[in-house]
Amino acid sequence: MSNGEEDGMSNLSAFDIIGPIMVGPSSSHTAGAARLGKVAMSIAGKNFNKVTFYLHGSFAKTYRGHGTDRALVAGILGMETYDDRLKYSLEIAKEKGIEIEFIEADLGDVHPNTVKIVFHREDGTKFEVVGSSIGGGNIIITEINGDKVEFTGDYPTLIVKQKDVKGMISSVTAILASQNINIATMRVTRRAKGKEALMIIETDAEISDYVLKVIEKVENILSAKAINPVK
Amino acid sequence: MYNTGLELMEIANSKKCKIYEVVIDNEVESQGISKEEIISKMQKALEVMKSSAQEALEKEVKSVSGLIGGDAKKLEDYRKAGNTLCGDTVVKAMARALSCSEVNAAMGRIVAAPTAGSCGILPAALITAAEKLNKSEEELVNALFTASGIGQIIAKNATVSGAEGGCQAECGAAAAMAAAAIVEMAGGTPEMCLHAAAIALKNIMGLVCDPIAGLVEAPCAKRNASGVVNALISAELALAGIKSIIPFDEVVDAMYKVGKALPEALRETALGGIAATPTGIKLRKQVLGE
């Protein structure tokens, strides 16, 4: 947390000062790591039997002492930053039959606290999420399966994969509007013209399963996922 | 909304109310949630603070790296033996601060106040002062709002991050928050609260952040113990009617400027201070398996 002239300082809550309630020792290396794991899991889905963590920079150097390893695993198991079981997450993963692997890696020109999380699914496919812990428990997701993205998980976030054809954005935003969901930010990227494209939409209201189902029914939508933050 | 200590004090004075009431009102207005919800959220934080301040007094709690642990219990046992120099209140507060820090380093549950590295100061100071002054649970929760008001102002106008401002920003902010909160809980005026906060910040201005191996353990735990004493003496000075010669807001600005002037090696990078001593380096190699 820093001098907030540029980040909406008038909204600083009393609980930004006293809080979060968290399992120690470090808001960036423990709480942030747990959030990275949890957000990655909510994007990738739960059907995995092995997870490989590629740890970069400070994460690679200090992960044992800060419990970053345990926090990441707690996250992919769905635990919150304040969950007492966080420090036993490696054992819990083992009990659940989930294989865990840590690899120290150079992920390039990225934030010092960055991790690439690779979920190995039961059907043999992989799902990759890259993200960074940027301080005070705050995170940013920067890549999903090779697609560049940028969102924090602080807002309800809608991730839509679609064919790159005209009218997709307006169909999705119309559905959100009809459900009274205001869009905070939006980012659209594509692999190549006419191929797969990705929409990342941060909203002010929670995105329900119903909304996801409606969006998924739209022609040329390949998938729709929502991450609703826990307050 | 208040952006400075002066504004916070003026609102409290004009409404003839306490700082904590201004902070709660602001929270209701800015976050759009009810007063009851806000108070119950702070009660939950207090519960976690109490248990982390107690846990390592009763049993030895070792950090994940093995660098620290067991000192809270050692100090509490020493206090119970009855031959302390500083007396029960001060030593109990120190032991509680160590307890929070040790629980944090052992991956136990704590409340960042304002950070995980400085999480022992505020709980230890307030719980101990409330015990001494016979204050109720409700008054303790109110004191936490006084503390967060002071913390909000420091975070807005300076920083509470060790990576940005050194230990003075983390443990300094925590001690300033605690000192002001004790003064208000003890019946002091908003002006006295600001003097207490200013004195606490001045007392450790310039303190660097130099954690061994980059871990939130040493010297952090002992700095929490010294930070809680800083909070207590700053409160004591203000309650005696002693004023800070430099106003709180100017001290906050000065702290920020000092933080910015610190070289990077002394801002949580583990490249300077005690982290860079021969023993500090040896311990880093040992702990991180380099």
Short mmCIF file of C-alpha atoms in Angstrom, two decimals:
data_model
loop_
_atom_site.label_atom_id
_atom_site.label_comp_id
_atom_site.label_asym_id
_atom_site.label_seq_id
_atom_site.Cartn_x
_atom_site.Cartn_y
_atom_site.Cartn_z
CA MET A 1 0.00 0.00 0.00
CA SER A 2 1.49 3.30 -0.96
CA ASN A 3 0.94 6.95 -1.52
CA GLY A 4 -2.35 6.74 -3.29
CA GLU A 5 -2.59 9.92 -5.31
CA GLU A 6 -3.18 7.87 -8.43
CA ASP A 7 -5.21 4.99 -7.01
CA GLY A 8 -8.40 6.48 -5.66
CA MET A 9 -7.12 7.38 -2.22
CA SER A 10 -10.40 8.78 -1.00
CA ASN A 11 -11.79 5.23 -1.03
CA LEU A 12 -9.18 3.76 1.30
CA SER A 13 -11.17 1.66 3.77
CA ALA A 14 -10.46 1.26 7.48
CA PHE A 15 -10.04 -2.43 6.64
CA ASP A 16 -7.30 -1.69 4.12
CA ILE A 17 -5.37 -0.54 7.20
CA ILE A 18 -6.52 -3.13 9.73
CA GLY A 19 -6.68 -6.22 7.57
CA PRO A 20 -6.66 -8.48 5.78
CA ILE A 21 -7.09 -11.30 8.25
CA MET A 22 -4.54 -13.70 6.81
CA VAL A 23 -2.23 -16.59 7.44
CA GLY A 24 1.33 -15.25 7.67
CA PRO A 25 4.06 -14.45 7.15
CA SER A 26 3.89 -12.14 4.15
CA SER A 27 1.04 -10.36 2.42
CA SER A 28 2.84 -10.54 -0.92
CA HIS A 29 4.52 -13.96 -0.65
CA THR A 30 1.80 -15.80 1.28
CA ALA A 31 -1.60 -14.08 1.05
CA GLY A 32 -0.99 -12.95 -2.54
CA ALA A 33 0.25 -16.42 -3.51
CA ALA A 34 -2.87 -18.06 -2.09
CA ARG A 35 -5.05 -15.66 -4.06
CA LEU A 36 -3.08 -16.38 -7.25
CA GLY A 37 -3.66 -20.10 -6.77
CA LYS A 38 -7.35 -19.65 -6.09
CA VAL A 39 -8.02 -17.33 -9.02
CA ALA A 40 -6.02 -19.61 -11.35
CA MET A 41 -8.05 -22.60 -10.18
CA SER A 42 -11.33 -20.81 -10.74
CA ILE A 43 -10.28 -20.10 -14.33
CA ALA A 44 -8.86 -23.56 -15.01
CA GLY A 45 -11.61 -25.56 -13.33
CA LYS A 46 -11.33 -28.31 -10.75
CA ASN A 47 -10.68 -31.42 -12.85
CA PHE A 48 -6.91 -31.70 -12.49
CA ASN A 49 -4.70 -34.36 -10.93
CA LYS A 50 -1.33 -32.63 -11.12
CA VAL A 51 -0.21 -29.02 -10.85
CA THR A 52 3.22 -27.65 -11.75
CA PHE A 53 4.30 -24.27 -10.38
CA TYR A 54 7.06 -22.42 -12.21
CA LEU A 55 8.41 -19.90 -9.68
CA HIS A 56 10.16 -16.78 -10.86
CA GLY A 57 12.39 -14.17 -9.16
CA SER A 58 11.77 -13.55 -5.47
CA PHE A 59 9.14 -16.32 -5.46
CA ALA A 60 11.82 -18.78 -6.60
CA LYS A 61 14.39 -17.53 -4.08
CA THR A 62 12.31 -17.34 -0.90
CA TYR A 63 9.30 -19.60 -1.45
CA ARG A 64 10.15 -22.06 1.31
CA GLY A 65 10.74 -19.46 4.02
CA HIS A 66 7.60 -17.51 3.16
CA GLY A 67 5.43 -20.57 2.71
CA THR A 68 4.71 -19.44 -0.85
CA ASP A 69 4.61 -23.11 -1.89
CA ARG A 70 1.97 -23.98 0.73
CA ALA A 71 0.00 -20.85 -0.06
CA LEU A 72 -0.11 -21.56 -3.81
CA VAL A 73 -1.25 -25.12 -3.20
CA ALA A 74 -3.86 -23.91 -0.68
CA GLY A 75 -5.13 -21.59 -3.38
CA ILE A 76 -5.54 -24.26 -6.04
CA LEU A 77 -7.40 -26.33 -3.41
CA GLY A 78 -9.83 -23.41 -3.04
CA MET A 79 -8.68 -22.08 0.36
CA GLU A 80 -8.88 -18.41 1.31
CA THR A 81 -5.91 -16.37 2.61
CA TYR A 82 -7.20 -16.70 6.19
CA ASP A 83 -7.70 -20.47 6.15
CA ASP A 84 -5.95 -22.19 9.10
CA ARG A 85 -5.38 -25.29 6.97
CA LEU A 86 -3.17 -23.30 4.57
CA LYS A 87 0.05 -24.51 6.16
CA TYR A 88 -0.99 -28.15 5.75
CA SER A 89 -1.96 -27.73 2.10
CA LEU A 90 0.87 -29.91 0.74
CA GLU A 91 -0.33 -32.80 2.88
CA ILE A 92 -3.98 -32.14 1.97
CA ALA A 93 -3.13 -32.17 -1.75
CA LYS A 94 -1.37 -35.50 -1.29
CA GLU A 95 -4.41 -36.97 0.47
CA LYS A 96 -6.58 -35.84 -2.42
CA GLY A 97 -4.21 -37.54 -4.84
CA ILE A 98 -3.09 -34.31 -6.50
CA GLU A 99 0.54 -34.37 -7.56
CA ILE A 100 2.39 -31.10 -6.90
CA GLU A 101 5.62 -29.98 -8.52
CA PHE A 102 7.70 -26.80 -7.99
CA ILE A 103 10.23 -25.66 -10.56
CA GLU A 104 12.42 -22.55 -10.23
CA ALA A 105 12.27 -20.80 -13.58
CA ASP A 106 13.11 -17.63 -15.46
CA LEU A 107 9.79 -16.40 -16.84
CA GLY A 108 11.41 -13.41 -18.56
CA ASP A 109 10.79 -9.72 -18.05
CA VAL A 110 8.01 -10.04 -15.47
CA HIS A 111 7.30 -8.87 -11.89
CA PRO A 112 9.70 -10.47 -9.34
CA ASN A 113 6.83 -12.33 -7.66
CA THR A 114 5.50 -14.22 -10.65
CA VAL A 115 4.32 -17.80 -11.04
CA LYS A 116 3.20 -19.88 -13.98
CA ILE A 117 0.66 -22.46 -12.85
CA VAL A 118 0.12 -25.45 -15.12
CA PHE A 119 -2.91 -27.63 -14.38
CA HIS A 120 -2.60 -31.15 -15.78
CA ARG A 121 -6.10 -32.44 -16.39
CA GLU A 122 -7.40 -35.96 -16.12
CA ASP A 123 -7.94 -36.13 -19.91
CA GLY A 124 -4.25 -35.36 -20.53
CA THR A 125 -4.73 -31.71 -21.54
CA LYS A 126 -3.07 -28.77 -19.79
CA PHE A 127 -4.30 -25.38 -18.66
CA GLU A 128 -1.80 -22.58 -17.97
CA VAL A 129 -2.24 -19.39 -15.94
CA VAL A 130 0.50 -16.80 -15.26
CA GLY A 131 0.13 -14.18 -12.54
CA SER A 132 2.05 -11.90 -10.17
CA SER A 133 1.68 -10.92 -6.53
CA ILE A 134 2.16 -7.16 -6.60
CA GLY A 135 2.09 -6.29 -2.87
CA GLY A 136 -0.31 -6.09 0.07
CA GLY A 137 -2.01 -9.31 -1.04
CA ASN A 138 -2.98 -7.81 -4.39
CA ILE A 139 -2.48 -9.84 -7.55
CA ILE A 140 -2.65 -9.54 -11.30
CA ILE A 141 -3.31 -12.34 -13.80
CA THR A 142 -1.24 -11.73 -16.93
CA GLU A 143 -1.65 -14.80 -19.15
CA ILE A 144 -4.16 -17.57 -19.74
CA ASN A 145 -3.06 -20.43 -22.02
CA GLY A 146 -0.64 -18.14 -23.81
CA ASP A 147 -3.17 -15.30 -24.27
CA LYS A 148 -2.07 -12.00 -22.71
CA VAL A 149 -4.65 -10.73 -20.22
CA GLU A 150 -4.69 -8.26 -17.36
CA PHE A 151 -7.06 -8.40 -14.43
CA THR A 152 -6.80 -8.37 -10.66
CA GLY A 153 -9.55 -10.61 -9.34
CA ASP A 154 -10.72 -7.72 -7.14
CA TYR A 155 -13.84 -7.30 -9.27
CA PRO A 156 -16.20 -9.97 -10.51
CA THR A 157 -14.51 -10.96 -13.77
CA LEU A 158 -16.04 -12.57 -16.82
CA ILE A 159 -13.71 -14.49 -19.15
CA VAL A 160 -15.26 -15.31 -22.50
CA LYS A 161 -13.63 -17.23 -25.30
CA GLN A 162 -15.22 -16.70 -28.70
CA LYS A 163 -14.64 -16.97 -32.42
CA ASP A 164 -13.30 -13.73 -33.83
CA VAL A 165 -16.44 -12.78 -35.76
CA LYS A 166 -18.41 -9.54 -35.73
CA GLY A 167 -21.10 -8.83 -33.18
CA MET A 168 -19.68 -10.94 -30.34
CA ILE A 169 -18.90 -8.03 -28.05
CA SER A 170 -22.30 -6.45 -28.44
CA SER A 171 -24.08 -9.77 -27.78
CA VAL A 172 -22.22 -10.28 -24.53
CA THR A 173 -22.49 -6.70 -23.31
CA ALA A 174 -26.22 -6.70 -24.15
CA ILE A 175 -26.72 -9.77 -21.96
CA LEU A 176 -24.85 -8.08 -19.09
CA ALA A 177 -26.91 -4.91 -19.50
CA SER A 178 -30.16 -6.90 -19.52
CA GLN A 179 -29.10 -8.47 -16.20
CA ASN A 180 -28.34 -5.03 -14.77
CA ILE A 181 -24.59 -5.73 -14.57
CA ASN A 182 -22.43 -2.65 -15.14
CA ILE A 183 -19.07 -3.12 -16.88
CA ALA A 184 -16.09 -1.58 -15.04
CA THR A 185 -13.34 -2.46 -17.54
CA MET A 186 -13.09 -4.56 -20.68
CA ARG A 187 -10.27 -5.98 -22.79
CA VAL A 188 -10.51 -7.99 -26.00
CA THR A 189 -7.62 -9.87 -27.61
CA ARG A 190 -7.32 -12.42 -30.39
CA ARG A 191 -4.79 -14.96 -31.59
CA ALA A 192 -5.27 -14.03 -35.25
CA LYS A 193 -8.01 -12.61 -37.47
CA GLY A 194 -10.95 -14.99 -37.62
CA LYS A 195 -9.49 -17.37 -35.02
CA GLU A 196 -10.08 -17.58 -31.28
CA ALA A 197 -10.51 -14.36 -29.31
CA LEU A 198 -10.77 -13.57 -25.62
CA MET A 199 -12.88 -11.04 -23.72
CA ILE A 200 -11.99 -10.12 -20.14
CA ILE A 201 -14.74 -8.06 -18.56
CA GLU A 202 -14.58 -6.72 -15.01
CA THR A 203 -18.00 -5.83 -13.61
CA ASP A 204 -19.49 -4.09 -10.59
CA ALA A 205 -21.96 -6.88 -9.76
CA GLU A 206 -21.54 -10.62 -9.32
CA ILE A 207 -21.89 -12.81 -12.39
CA SER A 208 -24.28 -15.66 -11.70
CA ASP A 209 -24.28 -19.16 -13.22
CA TYR A 210 -27.46 -18.17 -15.00
CA VAL A 211 -25.72 -15.29 -16.78
CA LEU A 212 -22.90 -17.63 -17.78
CA LYS A 213 -25.38 -20.12 -19.24
CA VAL A 214 -27.10 -17.42 -21.27
CA ILE A 215 -23.76 -16.21 -22.64
CA GLU A 216 -22.60 -19.75 -23.46
CA LYS A 217 -25.72 -20.28 -25.58
CA VAL A 218 -24.78 -17.45 -27.93
CA GLU A 219 -23.52 -18.73 -31.29
CA ASN A 220 -19.72 -18.64 -31.67
CA ILE A 221 -19.11 -18.37 -27.92
CA LEU A 222 -16.67 -21.17 -27.03
CA SER A 223 -16.66 -20.82 -23.26
CA ALA A 224 -17.60 -18.42 -20.47
CA LYS A 225 -16.19 -18.37 -16.95
CA ALA A 226 -16.70 -16.08 -13.98
CA ILE A 227 -14.50 -15.27 -11.01
CA ASN A 228 -16.47 -13.72 -8.17
CA PRO A 229 -14.24 -12.31 -5.42
CA VAL A 230 -14.88 -13.15 -1.80
CA LYS A 231 -15.37 -10.07 0.36
CA MET B 1 -13.76 12.53 4.14
CA TYR B 2 -10.54 13.49 5.87
CA ASN B 3 -7.21 13.51 4.07
CA THR B 4 -5.05 14.88 6.88
CA GLY B 5 -4.78 14.66 10.63
CA LEU B 6 -5.89 18.24 10.90
CA GLU B 7 -9.07 17.53 8.92
CA LEU B 8 -9.81 14.46 11.02
CA MET B 9 -9.38 16.49 14.21
CA GLU B 10 -11.50 19.37 12.93
CA ILE B 11 -14.38 17.07 11.97
CA ALA B 12 -14.24 15.42 15.40
CA ASN B 13 -14.10 18.78 17.18
CA SER B 14 -16.92 20.33 15.16
CA LYS B 15 -19.16 17.32 15.75
CA LYS B 16 -18.00 17.14 19.38
CA CYS B 17 -17.26 13.45 18.90
CA LYS B 18 -14.36 11.03 19.06
CA ILE B 19 -12.03 10.17 16.17
CA TYR B 20 -13.39 6.62 16.02
CA GLU B 21 -16.90 7.95 15.35
CA VAL B 22 -15.63 10.02 12.42
CA VAL B 23 -13.85 6.95 11.04
CA ILE B 24 -16.93 4.72 11.36
CA ASP B 25 -19.18 7.37 9.73
CA ASN B 26 -16.72 7.70 6.88
CA GLU B 27 -16.62 3.94 6.41
CA VAL B 28 -20.43 3.77 6.21
CA GLU B 29 -20.47 6.56 3.65
CA SER B 30 -17.54 5.52 1.46
CA GLN B 31 -17.99 1.73 1.44
CA GLY B 32 -21.78 1.64 1.35
CA ILE B 33 -22.21 -0.90 4.14
CA SER B 34 -24.09 -0.60 7.43
CA LYS B 35 -22.57 0.49 10.73
CA GLU B 36 -23.47 -2.87 12.29
CA GLU B 37 -21.66 -4.75 9.53
CA ILE B 38 -18.58 -2.55 9.90
CA ILE B 39 -18.45 -3.04 13.65
CA SER B 40 -18.90 -6.78 13.37
CA LYS B 41 -16.07 -6.91 10.81
CA MET B 42 -13.79 -5.12 13.28
CA GLN B 43 -14.89 -7.46 16.09
CA LYS B 44 -13.73 -10.37 13.93
CA ALA B 45 -10.36 -8.68 13.43
CA LEU B 46 -10.10 -8.17 17.21
CA GLU B 47 -10.80 -11.86 17.84
CA VAL B 48 -7.94 -12.88 15.53
CA MET B 49 -5.67 -10.26 17.13
CA LYS B 50 -6.42 -11.58 20.61
CA SER B 51 -5.67 -15.17 19.73
CA SER B 52 -2.43 -14.33 17.89
CA ALA B 53 -1.31 -12.18 20.85
CA GLN B 54 -1.92 -15.12 23.21
CA GLU B 55 -0.91 -18.25 21.32
CA ALA B 56 2.90 -17.99 21.51
CA LEU B 57 2.83 -16.98 25.20
CA GLU B 58 1.59 -20.42 26.14
CA LYS B 59 3.59 -22.62 23.81
CA GLU B 60 6.75 -22.21 21.78
CA VAL B 61 5.88 -21.24 18.23
CA LYS B 62 8.67 -21.77 15.69
CA SER B 63 8.85 -20.04 12.34
CA VAL B 64 8.78 -22.05 9.11
CA SER B 65 12.45 -21.27 8.43
CA GLY B 66 13.46 -21.95 12.04
CA LEU B 67 15.10 -18.52 12.33
CA ILE B 68 12.89 -17.31 15.18
CA GLY B 69 10.45 -18.67 17.75
CA GLY B 70 9.96 -19.29 21.43
CA ASP B 71 10.88 -15.77 22.55
CA ALA B 72 7.33 -14.69 23.40
CA LYS B 73 7.03 -17.58 25.83
CA LYS B 74 10.49 -16.90 27.22
CA LEU B 75 9.57 -13.28 27.93
CA GLU B 76 6.18 -14.20 29.40
CA ASP B 77 7.80 -16.78 31.72
CA TYR B 78 10.34 -14.12 32.75
CA ARG B 79 7.53 -11.66 33.47
CA LYS B 80 5.69 -14.21 35.58
CA ALA B 81 8.84 -14.75 37.66
CA GLY B 82 8.30 -11.18 38.77
CA ASN B 83 11.66 -9.47 38.51
CA THR B 84 11.14 -7.24 35.49
CA LEU B 85 12.75 -3.83 35.16
CA CYS B 86 9.93 -2.16 33.26
CA GLY B 87 7.03 -3.69 35.13
CA ASP B 88 4.14 -5.94 34.17
CA THR B 89 2.35 -3.71 31.68
CA VAL B 90 5.34 -3.02 29.45
CA VAL B 91 6.72 -6.55 29.51
CA LYS B 92 3.32 -8.13 28.93
CA ALA B 93 2.82 -5.84 25.92
CA MET B 94 6.24 -6.82 24.56
CA ALA B 95 5.48 -10.52 24.97
CA ARG B 96 2.15 -10.13 23.18
CA ALA B 97 3.81 -8.31 20.27
CA LEU B 98 6.39 -11.10 19.98
CA SER B 99 3.57 -13.63 20.07
CA CYS B 100 1.79 -12.06 17.08
CA SER B 101 5.03 -11.88 15.10
CA GLU B 102 5.95 -15.48 15.91
CA VAL B 103 2.48 -16.73 14.97
CA ASN B 104 2.78 -14.81 11.70
CA ALA B 105 6.20 -16.30 10.94
CA ALA B 106 4.84 -19.77 11.71
CA MET B 107 2.05 -19.37 9.14
CA GLY B 108 -0.57 -18.82 11.80
CA ARG B 109 -3.52 -16.48 11.44
CA ILE B 110 -2.96 -12.76 12.06
CA VAL B 111 -4.43 -9.39 11.10
CA ALA B 112 -2.18 -7.14 9.01
CA ALA B 113 -2.10 -3.90 11.04
CA PRO B 114 -1.15 -2.15 8.85
CA THR B 115 1.10 -4.94 7.50
CA ALA B 116 1.91 -8.55 8.39
CA GLY B 117 5.45 -7.55 9.35
CA SER B 118 4.18 -5.05 11.93
CA CYS B 119 1.16 -7.12 13.02
CA GLY B 120 2.15 -7.34 16.70
CA ILE B 121 2.27 -3.70 17.73
CA LEU B 122 -1.36 -2.62 17.57
CA PRO B 123 -2.93 -5.74 19.16
CA ALA B 124 -0.32 -5.88 21.93
CA ALA B 125 -0.61 -2.17 22.72
CA LEU B 126 -4.41 -2.04 22.76
CA ILE B 127 -5.11 -5.32 24.53
CA THR B 128 -2.57 -4.48 27.24
CA ALA B 129 -3.76 -0.89 27.67
CA ALA B 130 -7.41 -2.01 27.81
CA GLU B 131 -6.52 -4.55 30.49
CA LYS B 132 -4.68 -1.93 32.54
CA LEU B 133 -7.40 0.72 32.12
CA ASN B 134 -10.32 -1.73 32.59
CA LYS B 135 -11.82 -0.99 29.19
CA SER B 136 -14.61 -3.04 27.65
CA GLU B 137 -14.63 -5.09 24.45
CA GLU B 138 -16.68 -2.36 22.79
CA GLU B 139 -14.11 0.29 23.72
CA LEU B 140 -11.36 -1.90 22.26
CA VAL B 141 -13.22 -2.19 18.96
CA ASN B 142 -13.70 1.59 18.95
CA ALA B 143 -9.96 2.04 19.56
CA LEU B 144 -9.26 -0.08 16.47
CA PHE B 145 -11.25 2.45 14.42
CA THR B 146 -9.25 5.32 15.94
CA ALA B 147 -6.11 3.43 14.91
CA SER B 148 -7.31 2.83 11.36
CA GLY B 149 -8.15 6.53 10.95
CA ILE B 150 -4.54 7.42 11.76
CA GLY B 151 -3.33 4.62 9.47
CA GLN B 152 -5.53 5.85 6.61
CA ILE B 153 -3.92 9.28 6.81
CA ILE B 154 -0.39 7.83 6.85
CA ALA B 155 -1.15 5.52 3.90
CA LYS B 156 -2.70 8.38 1.93
CA ASN B 157 0.01 10.96 2.48
CA ALA B 158 3.03 8.69 2.87
CA THR B 159 3.27 4.91 2.81
CA VAL B 160 2.92 1.92 5.13
CA SER B 161 5.09 -0.35 2.97
CA GLY B 162 8.58 -1.36 4.07
CA ALA B 163 9.64 -1.79 0.44
CA GLU B 164 8.77 1.84 -0.15
CA GLY B 165 9.54 3.58 3.15
CA GLY B 166 11.55 1.21 5.35
CA CYS B 167 10.59 -0.11 8.79
CA GLN B 168 9.67 3.41 9.95
CA ALA B 169 6.73 3.17 7.55
CA GLU B 170 5.47 -0.19 8.84
CA CYS B 171 6.38 -0.31 12.53
CA GLY B 172 6.24 3.48 12.71
CA ALA B 173 2.71 3.59 11.34
CA ALA B 174 1.65 0.74 13.62
CA ALA B 175 3.05 2.50 16.70
CA ALA B 176 1.48 5.83 15.71
CA MET B 177 -1.89 4.15 15.19
CA ALA B 178 -1.62 2.34 18.53
CA ALA B 179 -0.47 5.43 20.45
CA ALA B 180 -3.38 7.54 19.18
CA ALA B 181 -5.86 4.74 19.87
CA ILE B 182 -4.65 4.30 23.45
CA VAL B 183 -4.91 8.05 24.08
CA GLU B 184 -8.50 8.14 22.82
CA MET B 185 -9.43 5.00 24.78
CA ALA B 186 -7.93 6.58 27.92
CA GLY B 187 -10.10 9.67 27.45
CA GLY B 188 -7.72 11.99 25.59
CA THR B 189 -8.86 14.57 23.05
CA PRO B 190 -8.42 14.24 19.25
CA GLU B 191 -5.59 16.77 19.49
CA MET B 192 -3.80 14.65 22.09
CA CYS B 193 -4.25 11.60 19.83
CA LEU B 194 -2.43 13.36 17.00
CA HIS B 195 0.39 14.41 19.32
CA ALA B 196 0.79 10.78 20.42
CA ALA B 197 0.88 9.58 16.79
CA ALA B 198 3.39 12.28 15.82
CA ILE B 199 5.68 11.43 18.74
CA ALA B 200 5.61 7.71 17.91
CA LEU B 201 6.53 8.35 14.27
CA LYS B 202 9.32 10.74 15.23
CA ASN B 203 10.76 8.22 17.68
CA ILE B 204 11.70 5.76 14.94
CA MET B 205 12.08 8.07 11.98
CA GLY B 206 14.65 6.65 9.59
CA LEU B 207 14.49 3.05 10.75
CA VAL B 208 15.47 0.78 7.86
CA CYS B 209 13.86 -2.46 6.68
CA ASP B 210 16.60 -5.11 6.59
CA PRO B 211 15.09 -8.59 7.05
CA ILE B 212 17.50 -11.52 7.16
CA ALA B 213 17.02 -13.68 4.06
CA GLY B 214 14.14 -11.39 3.11
CA LEU B 215 11.88 -13.18 5.57
CA VAL B 216 9.40 -11.46 7.89
CA GLU B 217 11.18 -12.78 11.00
CA ALA B 218 14.40 -11.10 12.14
CA PRO B 219 14.70 -8.31 13.11
CA CYS B 220 10.92 -7.91 12.59
CA ALA B 221 9.70 -9.74 15.70
CA LYS B 222 11.92 -7.79 18.10
CA ARG B 223 11.05 -4.55 16.32
CA ASN B 224 7.43 -5.34 17.07
CA ALA B 225 8.38 -5.67 20.74
CA SER B 226 10.17 -2.34 20.66
CA GLY B 227 7.36 -0.82 18.57
CA VAL B 228 4.74 -1.59 21.19
CA VAL B 229 6.86 0.12 23.85
CA ASN B 230 7.20 3.10 21.51
CA ALA B 231 3.40 3.19 21.28
CA LEU B 232 2.97 3.02 25.05
CA ILE B 233 5.48 5.75 25.88
CA SER B 234 4.16 8.02 23.12
CA ALA B 235 0.64 7.62 24.51
CA GLU B 236 1.93 8.24 28.00
CA LEU B 237 3.68 11.47 26.92
CA ALA B 238 0.55 12.75 25.18
CA LEU B 239 -1.72 11.82 28.08
CA ALA B 240 0.55 13.85 30.36
CA GLY B 241 -0.26 16.83 28.15
CA ILE B 242 3.08 16.88 26.34
CA LYS B 243 2.83 18.08 22.75
CA SER B 244 4.73 17.17 19.62
CA ILE B 245 6.59 20.31 18.56
CA ILE B 246 6.08 19.34 14.91
CA PRO B 247 2.43 18.76 13.91
CA PHE B 248 1.38 15.21 12.96
CA ASP B 249 0.79 15.96 9.27
CA GLU B 250 4.24 17.47 8.88
CA VAL B 251 5.80 14.49 10.62
CA VAL B 252 4.00 12.16 8.17
CA ASP B 253 5.37 14.15 5.22
CA ALA B 254 8.86 14.05 6.73
CA MET B 255 8.62 10.29 7.27
CA TYR B 256 7.68 9.83 3.59
CA LYS B 257 10.58 11.98 2.42
CA VAL B 258 13.01 10.08 4.65
CA GLY B 259 11.63 6.79 3.29
CA LYS B 260 12.19 7.93 -0.29
CA ALA B 261 15.72 9.03 0.59
CA LEU B 262 16.59 5.56 1.90
CA PRO B 263 18.71 3.56 -0.54
CA GLU B 264 17.03 0.50 -2.01
CA ALA B 265 19.36 -1.78 -0.03
CA LEU B 266 17.55 -0.61 3.14
CA ARG B 267 14.01 -1.08 1.87
CA GLU B 268 13.07 -4.76 2.28
CA THR B 269 15.53 -6.06 -0.31
CA ALA B 270 17.66 -7.87 2.31
CA LEU B 271 20.76 -6.31 0.75
CA GLY B 272 21.69 -3.96 3.61
CA GLY B 273 21.56 -3.42 7.36
CA ILE B 274 21.69 -6.52 9.53
CA ALA B 275 20.72 -8.71 6.53
CA ALA B 276 24.10 -7.89 4.97
CA THR B 277 26.22 -8.66 8.05
CA PRO B 278 28.42 -11.80 7.88
CA THR B 279 26.04 -13.61 10.22
CA GLY B 280 23.01 -12.32 8.33
CA ILE B 281 24.43 -13.66 5.07
CA LYS B 282 25.37 -16.98 6.67
CA LEU B 283 21.83 -17.39 8.00
CA ARG B 284 20.37 -16.54 4.59
CA LYS B 285 22.45 -19.24 2.91
CA GLN B 286 21.42 -21.70 5.59
CA VAL B 287 17.71 -20.90 5.49
CA LEU B 288 17.31 -20.61 1.73
CA GLY B 289 19.61 -23.54 1.05
CA GLU B 290 21.85 -21.48 -1.25
#
